[in-house]
Coordinates of C-alpha atoms and ligand atoms in Angstrom, one line a residue:
M1 CA -25.5 29.3 40.3
T2 CA -24.6 27.5 43.9
I3 CA -23.0 24.0 43.4
V4 CA -26.6 22.2 43.9
Q5 CA -28.4 24.7 41.6
R6 CA -26.1 23.7 38.5
H7 CA -26.0 19.3 39.5
Q8 CA -30.0 20.3 39.5
S9 CA -29.5 22.2 35.8
L10 CA -27.4 20.2 34.0
Q11 CA -29.5 16.7 34.7
A12 CA -32.7 18.4 33.4
E13 CA -30.8 19.1 30.3
A14 CA -31.1 16.7 27.2
S15 CA -29.0 14.0 27.3
A16 CA -26.1 15.3 24.8
T17 CA -24.2 11.9 24.5
L18 CA -23.7 10.9 20.1
D19 CA -25.2 7.3 21.9
P20 CA -28.6 6.6 20.2
N21 CA -32.3 6.8 22.4
N22 CA -32.7 3.0 21.2
W23 CA -30.1 0.7 20.0
D24 CA -32.3 -1.4 18.4
D25 CA -33.2 1.2 15.6
I26 CA -29.2 0.6 15.1
R27 CA -28.5 -2.7 15.8
A28 CA -31.1 -3.5 12.7
Q29 CA -29.5 -0.7 10.6
G30 CA -26.3 -1.8 11.2
H31 CA -26.9 -5.5 10.6
R32 CA -28.5 -4.3 7.2
M33 CA -25.3 -2.5 5.8
L34 CA -22.4 -5.7 6.8
D35 CA -25.6 -7.4 5.1
D36 CA -25.3 -5.1 1.6
M37 CA -21.4 -4.8 2.1
F38 CA -21.5 -8.7 2.5
D39 CA -23.7 -8.6 -0.7
Y40 CA -21.0 -6.2 -2.4
A41 CA -18.1 -8.7 -1.9
A42 CA -20.0 -11.8 -2.8
N43 CA -21.8 -10.1 -6.5
I44 CA -18.8 -7.6 -7.6
R45 CA -19.0 -9.2 -10.8
E46 CA -22.1 -8.0 -11.5
R47 CA -21.0 -4.5 -11.3
P48 CA -18.4 -2.9 -14.0
V49 CA -15.1 -2.9 -12.4
W50 CA -15.4 1.7 -12.3
S51 CA -18.4 3.9 -13.7
P52 CA -17.5 6.9 -14.1
I53 CA -19.3 9.6 -11.8
P54 CA -22.0 11.5 -13.3
D55 CA -21.7 15.8 -12.6
D56 CA -24.4 15.8 -10.3
V57 CA -24.1 12.8 -8.5
R58 CA -20.8 15.2 -7.8
A59 CA -22.4 18.5 -7.2
R60 CA -24.4 16.6 -4.4
F61 CA -20.8 16.3 -2.2
H62 CA -20.5 20.5 -2.3
S63 CA -24.2 21.0 0.3
A64 CA -23.1 23.7 3.0
L65 CA -21.5 22.2 6.7
P66 CA -24.7 20.5 8.6
H67 CA -25.6 21.7 11.4
Q68 CA -28.9 19.8 11.9
P69 CA -29.0 15.9 11.9
T70 CA -30.1 13.8 9.1
E71 CA -31.5 10.3 9.9
L72 CA -29.3 7.8 9.8
G73 CA -31.4 5.4 7.4
E74 CA -30.8 8.5 5.4
V75 CA -27.4 9.0 5.6
Y76 CA -26.5 5.4 5.0
R77 CA -29.1 6.1 1.4
E78 CA -26.8 8.9 0.1
F79 CA -23.9 6.2 0.4
S80 CA -25.6 3.1 -1.4
D81 CA -27.0 5.2 -4.0
F82 CA -24.3 7.7 -4.5
I83 CA -20.9 6.7 -3.1
V84 CA -20.8 2.8 -3.7
P85 CA -21.3 3.0 -7.7
Y86 CA -19.0 4.9 -7.6
A87 CA -16.1 3.9 -5.8
T88 CA -12.6 2.9 -7.2
G89 CA -13.0 -0.3 -8.3
N90 CA -10.5 -2.9 -6.8
V91 CA -12.7 -5.0 -4.9
H92 CA -13.6 -6.4 -8.4
P93 CA -11.2 -8.7 -9.8
G94 CA -11.3 -6.4 -13.4
F95 CA -9.4 -4.7 -11.2
M96 CA -5.7 -4.1 -12.5
G97 CA -4.5 -0.7 -12.4
W98 CA -1.5 1.1 -10.6
V99 CA -1.1 -2.0 -7.7
H100 CA -4.4 -2.3 -5.4
G101 CA -5.0 -4.9 -3.1
G102 CA -8.5 -6.4 -3.3
G103 CA -9.4 -6.4 0.4
T104 CA -11.2 -9.2 1.9
A105 CA -14.4 -9.8 4.2
V106 CA -12.3 -10.6 7.3
G107 CA -10.5 -7.5 6.9
M108 CA -13.5 -5.7 7.4
L109 CA -15.3 -7.2 9.5
A110 CA -12.2 -6.2 11.9
E111 CA -11.6 -3.0 11.0
M112 CA -15.4 -2.7 12.0
L113 CA -14.5 -4.3 15.0
A114 CA -11.2 -1.5 15.2
A115 CA -13.3 0.9 15.5
G116 CA -15.5 -0.4 18.0
L117 CA -13.3 -0.2 20.1
N118 CA -11.3 3.0 18.9
A119 CA -8.4 2.2 20.9
N120 CA -5.6 4.7 20.3
L121 CA -2.0 3.3 19.7
G122 CA 0.0 5.7 20.2
G123 CA 0.9 4.9 23.5
R124 CA 0.2 2.9 26.9
D125 CA -1.0 -0.1 27.9
H126 CA -3.4 -2.5 26.3
M127 CA -4.2 -5.5 24.6
P128 CA -4.0 -3.3 21.2
I129 CA -0.7 -2.4 21.3
E130 CA 0.5 -5.9 22.4
V131 CA -1.7 -6.8 19.1
E132 CA 0.5 -4.4 17.3
R133 CA 3.8 -6.1 19.0
Q134 CA 2.1 -9.0 17.7
V135 CA 2.3 -8.4 14.7
V136 CA 5.4 -7.1 14.5
E137 CA 6.9 -10.1 15.9
W138 CA 5.6 -11.9 12.3
T139 CA 7.3 -10.1 10.5
R140 CA 10.2 -10.3 12.0
A141 CA 9.9 -13.8 11.9
M142 CA 9.0 -13.8 8.4
F143 CA 11.9 -11.7 6.8
G144 CA 14.6 -13.3 9.8
F145 CA 14.8 -10.0 11.1
P146 CA 16.8 -10.7 15.1
T147 CA 14.9 -10.3 18.6
E148 CA 16.3 -6.5 18.0
A149 CA 14.2 -5.7 15.3
S150 CA 11.5 -2.9 15.8
G151 CA 8.1 -2.5 13.9
I152 CA 5.5 0.3 13.4
F153 CA 2.6 0.4 10.6
V154 CA 2.2 3.4 8.7
T155 CA -0.2 4.9 6.6
G156 CA 1.6 3.3 3.4
T157 CA 5.3 2.8 2.3
S158 CA 5.5 6.5 1.0
M159 CA 5.8 7.2 4.8
A160 CA 7.8 4.0 5.7
N161 CA 10.3 5.2 2.9
L162 CA 10.4 9.1 4.3
M163 CA 10.7 7.0 7.5
A164 CA 13.7 4.7 6.5
V165 CA 15.9 7.7 5.7
L166 CA 15.1 9.8 8.6
V167 CA 16.6 6.6 10.5
A168 CA 19.2 6.5 7.9
R169 CA 19.6 9.9 8.6
T170 CA 20.1 9.5 12.2
A171 CA 22.6 6.8 11.6
A172 CA 25.2 8.3 10.0
L173 CA 25.2 11.7 12.1
G174 CA 24.2 10.7 15.2
S175 CA 21.0 12.1 17.1
S176 CA 22.2 15.3 17.6
V177 CA 20.7 15.6 14.3
R178 CA 17.3 16.3 15.8
Q179 CA 18.4 19.1 17.6
H180 CA 20.7 21.1 15.3
G181 CA 19.5 19.6 11.9
I182 CA 21.8 18.2 8.9
G183 CA 24.4 21.2 8.8
D184 CA 26.8 21.1 6.7
D185 CA 27.9 17.1 7.2
G186 CA 24.5 16.4 6.5
A187 CA 24.4 18.8 2.9
L188 CA 27.1 16.2 1.9
L189 CA 25.6 12.9 2.1
T190 CA 24.0 11.2 -1.1
A191 CA 21.7 8.6 -1.1
Y192 CA 21.8 6.3 -4.5
T193 CA 17.8 4.2 -6.0
S194 CA 17.5 3.0 -9.3
R195 CA 15.7 4.8 -12.0
A196 CA 13.1 2.3 -11.8
A197 CA 12.3 3.3 -8.0
H198 CA 8.8 4.3 -6.7
G199 CA 9.1 8.2 -7.0
C200 CA 8.1 8.9 -3.3
I201 CA 12.0 8.3 -2.6
T202 CA 12.7 11.0 -4.0
K203 CA 10.1 12.8 -2.3
A204 CA 11.2 11.3 0.6
M205 CA 14.8 13.0 0.2
D206 CA 12.5 16.4 -0.2
I207 CA 10.8 15.7 2.7
A208 CA 14.1 14.6 5.1
G209 CA 16.2 18.0 3.9
F210 CA 18.8 16.9 1.8
G211 CA 16.6 17.7 -1.7
S212 CA 15.8 15.1 -4.7
N213 CA 19.3 16.3 -6.0
A214 CA 21.0 14.3 -3.2
L215 CA 19.5 11.0 -4.7
R216 CA 21.1 9.6 -7.2
N217 CA 19.1 7.7 -9.6
I218 CA 21.2 4.3 -11.1
A219 CA 20.6 3.3 -14.2
V220 CA 18.8 -0.7 -15.0
D221 CA 19.0 -3.7 -16.7
D222 CA 16.8 -5.0 -19.1
C223 CA 14.7 -6.3 -16.4
H224 CA 14.7 -2.9 -14.7
R225 CA 17.3 -4.5 -11.7
I226 CA 19.3 -1.7 -11.3
D227 CA 22.8 -2.1 -12.4
V228 CA 25.0 -2.2 -9.5
A229 CA 28.0 -2.0 -11.1
A230 CA 27.2 1.7 -12.2
L231 CA 26.1 1.9 -8.7
R232 CA 29.2 1.4 -7.0
A233 CA 30.9 3.4 -9.3
Q234 CA 28.7 6.7 -9.0
I235 CA 29.7 6.0 -4.9
S236 CA 33.1 5.9 -5.4
R237 CA 32.9 9.3 -7.9
D238 CA 30.7 10.7 -5.1
R239 CA 33.2 9.8 -2.2
E240 CA 36.4 11.0 -4.7
A241 CA 33.9 14.7 -4.7
G242 CA 34.4 14.8 -0.9
L243 CA 30.9 14.1 -0.4
T244 CA 29.3 11.1 2.3
P245 CA 27.2 8.4 0.7
F246 CA 25.2 7.1 3.8
L247 CA 22.1 5.2 1.6
V248 CA 21.2 2.8 -1.0
V249 CA 17.4 1.8 -1.6
G250 CA 16.7 -1.0 -3.2
S251 CA 13.3 -2.1 -4.7
A252 CA 11.9 -5.6 -4.2
G253 CA 9.3 -5.2 -7.0
T254 CA 9.0 -2.0 -8.9
V255 CA 5.6 -0.4 -9.0
D256 CA 6.6 -0.4 -13.5
I257 CA 7.0 -3.3 -14.3
G258 CA 7.8 -5.3 -11.0
A259 CA 11.1 -6.0 -11.4
I260 CA 13.2 -7.5 -7.9
D261 CA 17.0 -5.5 -8.1
D262 CA 19.5 -8.2 -6.6
L263 CA 19.4 -7.5 -3.1
A264 CA 22.1 -9.8 -2.2
A265 CA 24.5 -8.0 -4.4
L266 CA 22.8 -4.3 -2.9
S267 CA 23.9 -5.3 1.1
A268 CA 27.0 -7.1 0.2
L269 CA 27.8 -3.4 -1.1
C270 CA 26.3 -1.6 1.6
R271 CA 28.0 -4.2 3.6
E272 CA 31.7 -3.8 2.1
E273 CA 31.4 0.9 2.1
K274 CA 29.1 0.9 5.3
L275 CA 25.8 2.4 4.2
W276 CA 22.3 1.7 5.5
F277 CA 20.8 -0.4 2.8
H278 CA 16.9 0.4 3.0
V279 CA 14.1 -1.9 0.9
D280 CA 10.9 -0.8 -0.9
G281 CA 9.2 -4.1 -1.0
A282 CA 5.9 -2.1 -0.6
Y283 CA 4.0 -4.9 -3.3
G284 CA 6.6 -7.1 -3.5
A285 CA 8.1 -8.0 -0.2
L286 CA 5.5 -9.9 0.8
G287 CA 6.5 -12.6 -2.3
I288 CA 8.2 -14.1 0.6
L289 CA 5.7 -16.0 1.6
S290 CA 5.3 -17.7 -1.8
P291 CA 8.3 -20.8 -1.7
E292 CA 8.3 -19.9 -5.7
L293 CA 9.0 -15.6 -5.0
R294 CA 10.7 -16.2 -1.7
P295 CA 14.3 -16.8 -3.4
R296 CA 14.0 -14.2 -5.1
L297 CA 14.4 -12.1 -3.0
A298 CA 17.8 -13.5 -1.2
G299 CA 19.8 -10.7 0.2
I300 CA 16.5 -8.9 2.0
E301 CA 16.7 -10.4 5.6
H302 CA 20.2 -8.7 5.7
A303 CA 19.3 -5.2 4.9
D304 CA 18.8 -2.4 7.6
S305 CA 15.4 -1.8 7.3
I306 CA 12.0 -2.8 4.8
A307 CA 8.8 -0.5 3.7
L308 CA 5.6 -2.5 3.1
D309 CA 2.7 -2.9 2.4
F310 CA -0.2 -5.3 3.7
H311 CA -3.0 -3.6 1.8
K312 CA -1.3 -4.5 -1.7
W313 CA -0.4 -8.3 -2.0
G314 CA -1.3 -8.6 1.9
Q315 CA -5.2 -7.9 1.1
V316 CA -5.5 -6.4 4.2
P317 CA -8.2 -3.4 3.3
Y318 CA -6.3 0.2 3.5
D319 CA -4.5 1.5 5.2
A320 CA -1.7 -0.9 6.3
G321 CA 1.7 0.0 5.5
F322 CA 4.6 -0.9 7.9
L323 CA 8.0 -0.3 8.5
M324 CA 10.7 -2.6 9.7
V325 CA 14.6 -1.5 11.4
R326 CA 17.0 -4.7 12.1
D327 CA 18.7 -2.0 14.8
G328 CA 15.4 -1.0 17.4
R329 CA 18.0 1.3 18.9
Q330 CA 18.1 3.0 15.8
H331 CA 14.5 3.6 15.4
R332 CA 13.9 4.8 18.4
D333 CA 16.9 7.5 18.7
T334 CA 15.3 8.4 15.5
F335 CA 12.0 9.1 16.8
A336 CA 11.6 8.6 21.0
A337 CA 11.4 11.9 22.5
P338 CA 10.1 12.6 26.0
A339 CA 7.3 14.9 26.8
A340 CA 6.1 16.1 30.5
Y341 CA 2.4 14.4 29.5
L342 CA 3.5 11.1 28.2
R343 CA 5.6 9.9 31.3
R344 CA 6.1 6.3 31.0
E345 CA 5.1 4.9 34.4
T346 CA 6.0 1.2 35.7
R347 CA 2.4 0.4 37.0
G348 CA -0.5 1.5 35.8
L349 CA -1.8 2.4 32.3
A350 CA 0.9 4.9 31.2
A351 CA 3.1 1.4 31.5
G352 CA 4.3 -0.9 28.9
A353 CA 7.6 1.5 27.6
S354 CA 8.4 1.6 24.8
W355 CA 5.6 2.9 22.7
P356 CA 4.9 3.5 19.1
C357 CA 5.0 6.9 19.5
D358 CA 8.6 6.7 19.5
L359 CA 9.4 5.1 16.2
G360 CA 7.6 7.3 14.4
P361 CA 5.7 11.2 13.9
D362 CA 2.5 9.7 14.6
L363 CA 1.2 10.3 18.4
S364 CA -2.9 9.1 17.6
R365 CA -2.5 5.9 16.0
G366 CA -5.6 3.4 14.7
F367 CA -5.9 -0.2 15.4
R368 CA -4.3 -1.1 11.8
A369 CA -2.9 -4.0 13.2
L370 CA -6.2 -5.8 14.1
K371 CA -7.1 -6.0 10.1
T372 CA -3.7 -7.2 9.6
W373 CA -3.5 -9.8 12.8
F374 CA -6.8 -11.0 11.9
T375 CA -5.9 -11.3 8.2
L376 CA -3.1 -13.2 9.3
K377 CA -4.5 -15.6 11.7
A378 CA -8.1 -16.5 9.3
Y379 CA -6.1 -17.0 6.2
G380 CA -2.4 -18.1 7.1
T381 CA 0.8 -17.0 5.6
E382 CA 0.2 -20.6 3.1
K383 CA -2.6 -19.4 2.0
L384 CA -2.0 -15.9 1.3
G385 CA 1.5 -17.6 -0.2
A386 CA -0.7 -19.0 -2.3
V387 CA -2.4 -16.3 -3.7
I388 CA 0.7 -13.9 -4.4
T389 CA 2.1 -16.8 -6.3
R390 CA -1.3 -17.5 -8.3
T391 CA -1.6 -13.6 -9.3
C392 CA 2.1 -13.8 -10.8
A393 CA 0.8 -17.1 -12.6
L394 CA -2.0 -15.3 -14.4
A395 CA 0.2 -12.3 -15.4
S396 CA 2.7 -15.3 -17.2
Y397 CA -0.5 -16.8 -18.7
L398 CA -1.4 -13.3 -20.1
E399 CA 2.1 -12.6 -20.8
A400 CA 1.3 -15.9 -23.5
R401 CA -2.1 -14.4 -24.9
I402 CA -0.5 -11.5 -25.6
S403 CA 2.9 -13.1 -27.5
A404 CA 0.1 -15.6 -29.4
E405 CA -1.7 -12.5 -30.1
P406 CA -0.1 -10.6 -33.6
R407 CA -2.1 -7.3 -32.3
L408 CA -0.6 -6.9 -29.4
E409 CA 3.0 -6.5 -28.9
L410 CA 4.7 -7.0 -25.0
L411 CA 6.9 -4.1 -24.1
A412 CA 8.1 -5.6 -21.1
P413 CA 9.5 -8.7 -19.7
V414 CA 7.2 -10.7 -16.9
Q415 CA 9.0 -11.3 -14.0
L416 CA 6.0 -10.8 -11.0
N417 CA 2.4 -10.0 -11.5
I418 CA 2.9 -6.2 -13.7
V419 CA 2.2 -7.0 -17.3
C420 CA 3.3 -4.4 -20.2
F421 CA 2.2 -4.4 -22.7
R422 CA 0.0 -2.6 -26.6
Y423 CA -2.4 -2.7 -29.1
R424 CA -0.2 -2.6 -32.3
G425 CA -0.4 0.1 -34.2
T426 CA 0.6 4.3 -36.0
D427 CA 1.0 6.7 -33.4
A428 CA 0.4 4.0 -30.8
N429 CA 0.5 6.1 -27.4
A430 CA -2.5 8.0 -28.5
L431 CA -4.0 5.0 -29.4
N432 CA -3.2 3.5 -26.3
G433 CA -4.0 5.5 -23.8
E434 CA -7.2 5.8 -25.7
I435 CA -7.7 1.9 -25.4
V436 CA -7.2 1.9 -21.6
A437 CA -9.6 4.9 -20.9
D438 CA -12.3 3.1 -22.9
I439 CA -11.8 -0.2 -21.3
Q440 CA -12.4 1.9 -18.0
E441 CA -15.5 3.1 -18.6
S442 CA -16.3 0.5 -20.2
G443 CA -16.6 -0.9 -16.8
I444 CA -15.1 -3.9 -18.2
A445 CA -11.2 -4.1 -16.2
A446 CA -9.2 -1.5 -15.1
P447 CA -5.9 -1.9 -16.7
S448 CA -3.3 1.7 -16.2
T449 CA -0.8 2.7 -18.2
T450 CA 3.6 3.5 -17.3
L451 CA 5.6 4.5 -19.9
L452 CA 8.3 2.6 -20.9
D453 CA 11.0 4.1 -23.0
G454 CA 9.1 6.6 -24.1
Q455 CA 6.3 4.1 -25.6
L456 CA 3.3 4.2 -23.9
A457 CA 2.3 0.6 -22.0
I458 CA -1.2 -0.8 -21.3
R459 CA 0.4 -2.0 -17.5
A460 CA -1.5 -5.0 -15.6
A461 CA -0.9 -5.7 -12.4
I462 CA -2.6 -8.5 -11.2
V463 CA -2.8 -7.9 -7.3
N464 CA -6.4 -9.0 -6.3
H465 CA -6.9 -12.3 -4.7
R466 CA -10.5 -12.9 -6.9
T467 CA -8.6 -12.0 -10.4
D468 CA -9.3 -15.3 -12.4
V469 CA -8.8 -16.2 -15.8
C470 CA -12.0 -15.5 -17.1
D471 CA -10.9 -11.4 -16.1
I472 CA -7.5 -11.9 -18.1
D473 CA -9.4 -13.5 -21.1
A474 CA -12.0 -10.2 -20.6
L475 CA -9.5 -7.9 -20.7
I476 CA -7.6 -9.8 -24.0
S477 CA -11.2 -9.2 -26.0
A478 CA -11.3 -5.3 -24.6
V479 CA -8.1 -4.0 -25.9
L480 CA -8.1 -6.6 -29.1
E481 CA -12.0 -5.0 -29.4
F482 CA -11.5 -1.5 -28.6
G483 CA -8.2 -1.6 -30.9
A484 CA -10.1 -2.5 -34.3
Q485 CA -12.7 0.5 -32.9
R486 CA -10.4 3.2 -32.8
T487 CA -7.9 2.2 -35.1
G488 CA -11.3 1.2 -37.8
A489 CA -10.5 -2.3 -38.7
G490 CA -13.8 -3.0 -38.1
V491 CA -15.4 -5.8 -36.0
V492 CA -12.8 -8.5 -35.2
D493 CA -13.5 -11.9 -34.5
V494 CA -12.5 -12.1 -30.8
E495 CA -12.1 -15.0 -28.9
Q496 CA -12.9 -15.3 -25.9
S497 CA -10.7 -18.3 -24.6
P498 CA -7.0 -18.9 -26.0
P499 CA -5.9 -20.4 -28.8
L500 CA -6.1 -24.5 -29.0
A501 CA -2.8 -24.1 -29.8
M502 CA -1.2 -23.1 -27.1
Ligands
PLP601 C1 2.8 1.7 -3.6 C2 4.4 1.6 -3.8 C3 4.8 2.6 -2.7 C4 4.2 4.0 -2.5 O1 3.6 2.8 -0.8 P1 1.8 3.9 -0.7 O2 1.6 2.9 0.2 O3 1.3 4.0 -1.7 O4 2.4 5.1 0.6 C5 6.5 2.7 -3.1 N1 6.7 2.0 -4.0 C6 6.6 0.7 -4.2 C7 7.2 0.1 -5.7 C8 4.6 0.3 -4.7 O5 4.6 -0.4 -5.0

C-alpha cells in the first residue's frame, strides 16, 4: 500500500475513539448518576448501614470477560442494583467499625473533576502538580514543619509508614544502601515502636528488608501509651549487644483505643540518642486541627517524618494517604533516580523539578491532591477541626451511657474517638463477637471488634462527620437488645434516650 492508500484506508475505517457519538446522551446519563449519588448521601439514613451480599449477587461478578460492548445505561443499572446496596457502609452515620472516614459531596465532585482531567502527577510542569505542592505547603504549616520539608500523597498510611522506614534507613546507612542493599551494617539496625502500634509498621520492617524481628515492640501503660522508660532501657540493651538503633515510631492515635504516645518525650529521646523519629498519625495527626486535641499532640512538630491519612478524620474520599519528611533532601535521596526518559528540562512540559516521582516508589500517580485541596478550601480547617472535636464528644457520650448501664462494661479508657466495651455475660468473648455480627447484619450500626488483654471488645470508632447522638443511642439499644436475646434474658426495656439522672 502506498502512503496515500494507507491514509485513505485509515480515514475510511470506523473511528476507534472511545468518545461517545452523541455527547448529549452521556450528558443526560451522567447528570442522572450525579443526582443519584447526591440522593445516596442525602438519604443515607434510610438504608441499612451494611447488608450481607446475597449469593446470587456475588455470583454475577464471576462472569466472563466482556468482548462486546454493553449499553452504558445497563452497566449503570448493574452498579445501582448490585454494587451500591452492598458497599462497605462507611458513608452511613451508623458506621463505627475500624477507622473509616465518611467522605463528602465536595470530595466526590472533586474526584469526578480529577478523573476528567486525567492528570498524571508523577512529574512534569502542570497545574495539578502545583495543587499537590499547595497541599504539601498547607500540611507543612499545620504541623509547623520547616520550609525544606517535603510531602507526597500516597495510597494510605501503610505505604507512608513503609516509605518513612526507607527514608530512615537511607539516613542511617547513607545513600549507597540503594546500590548495595542493607548489608552487614543494615543487619544490625533495630527499630522501636509500642505494642499498641499498627501492624503495618511490622510489615514495613519486613518489606524494607530488615525483617520484623528487628522491630522491638515496647510495653505500654494502662492508657496504651508507649512506656518511654522501657524504650530507653531497650535501646541501651541493644547498643550494649552491638546493635544499631535507628528508628522510633510513635503513635498519634493507636488503632485499637486511640492512645497518643508522649510525642514530646519521644522526640527528646530521639534527639538524645540520634534516632529517626517517625510518627504514625494515620488518623490522629489531623487532631492538630482541633483546638481541644492540639495540645495532646505536642512534640509532633519535632518529628523527622509524619504519616497520616486525609481519608480518615479528614473525610476526604478514599484514598488520600500522606507522608511528610522534615528534611526534603533526605526524602529525595531515598527515592530519586535518574532515567533518560524522565529527563528534566528548564523549559517546556518537562520542567518543574523536583517531581513527585523523586519522593516515592510510584511514577504514574493520580490527582489525590485535588479532593484534599477542595476539602480544605470548601470547609476550612476550623470546620474540619470542629468535626474532629465533635466525634470525640460523641465518644465521650457513648462512654457515659456505657458507665450508666449495668449490663455493659467499659474495657479501655476513652481518650479520643474510640470506645471499647462489652456486654457482660458468661463466655463474654464469644457472646460479644456474636453481638457485633448481629448488629452488623441488622443494618442498625457497624461496630467492629478488637482484643484487649485477651478480652474481646465491641469497638466503636466515631470518625464519620455524619454520626450523631441518635446513632450512639441506636448502637447502645442494639447491643442491649441482641445481648438480651443471646443470653436468653428475654425482651428488655431498652431506653431510646439516656437516663434522666445523667
Ligand atoms: C488506618 C491506620 C493505619 C493504616 O493506614 P491505611 O491508610 O489503612 O493504610 C496505620 N496506622 C494507624 C494508627 C491507623 O489507624
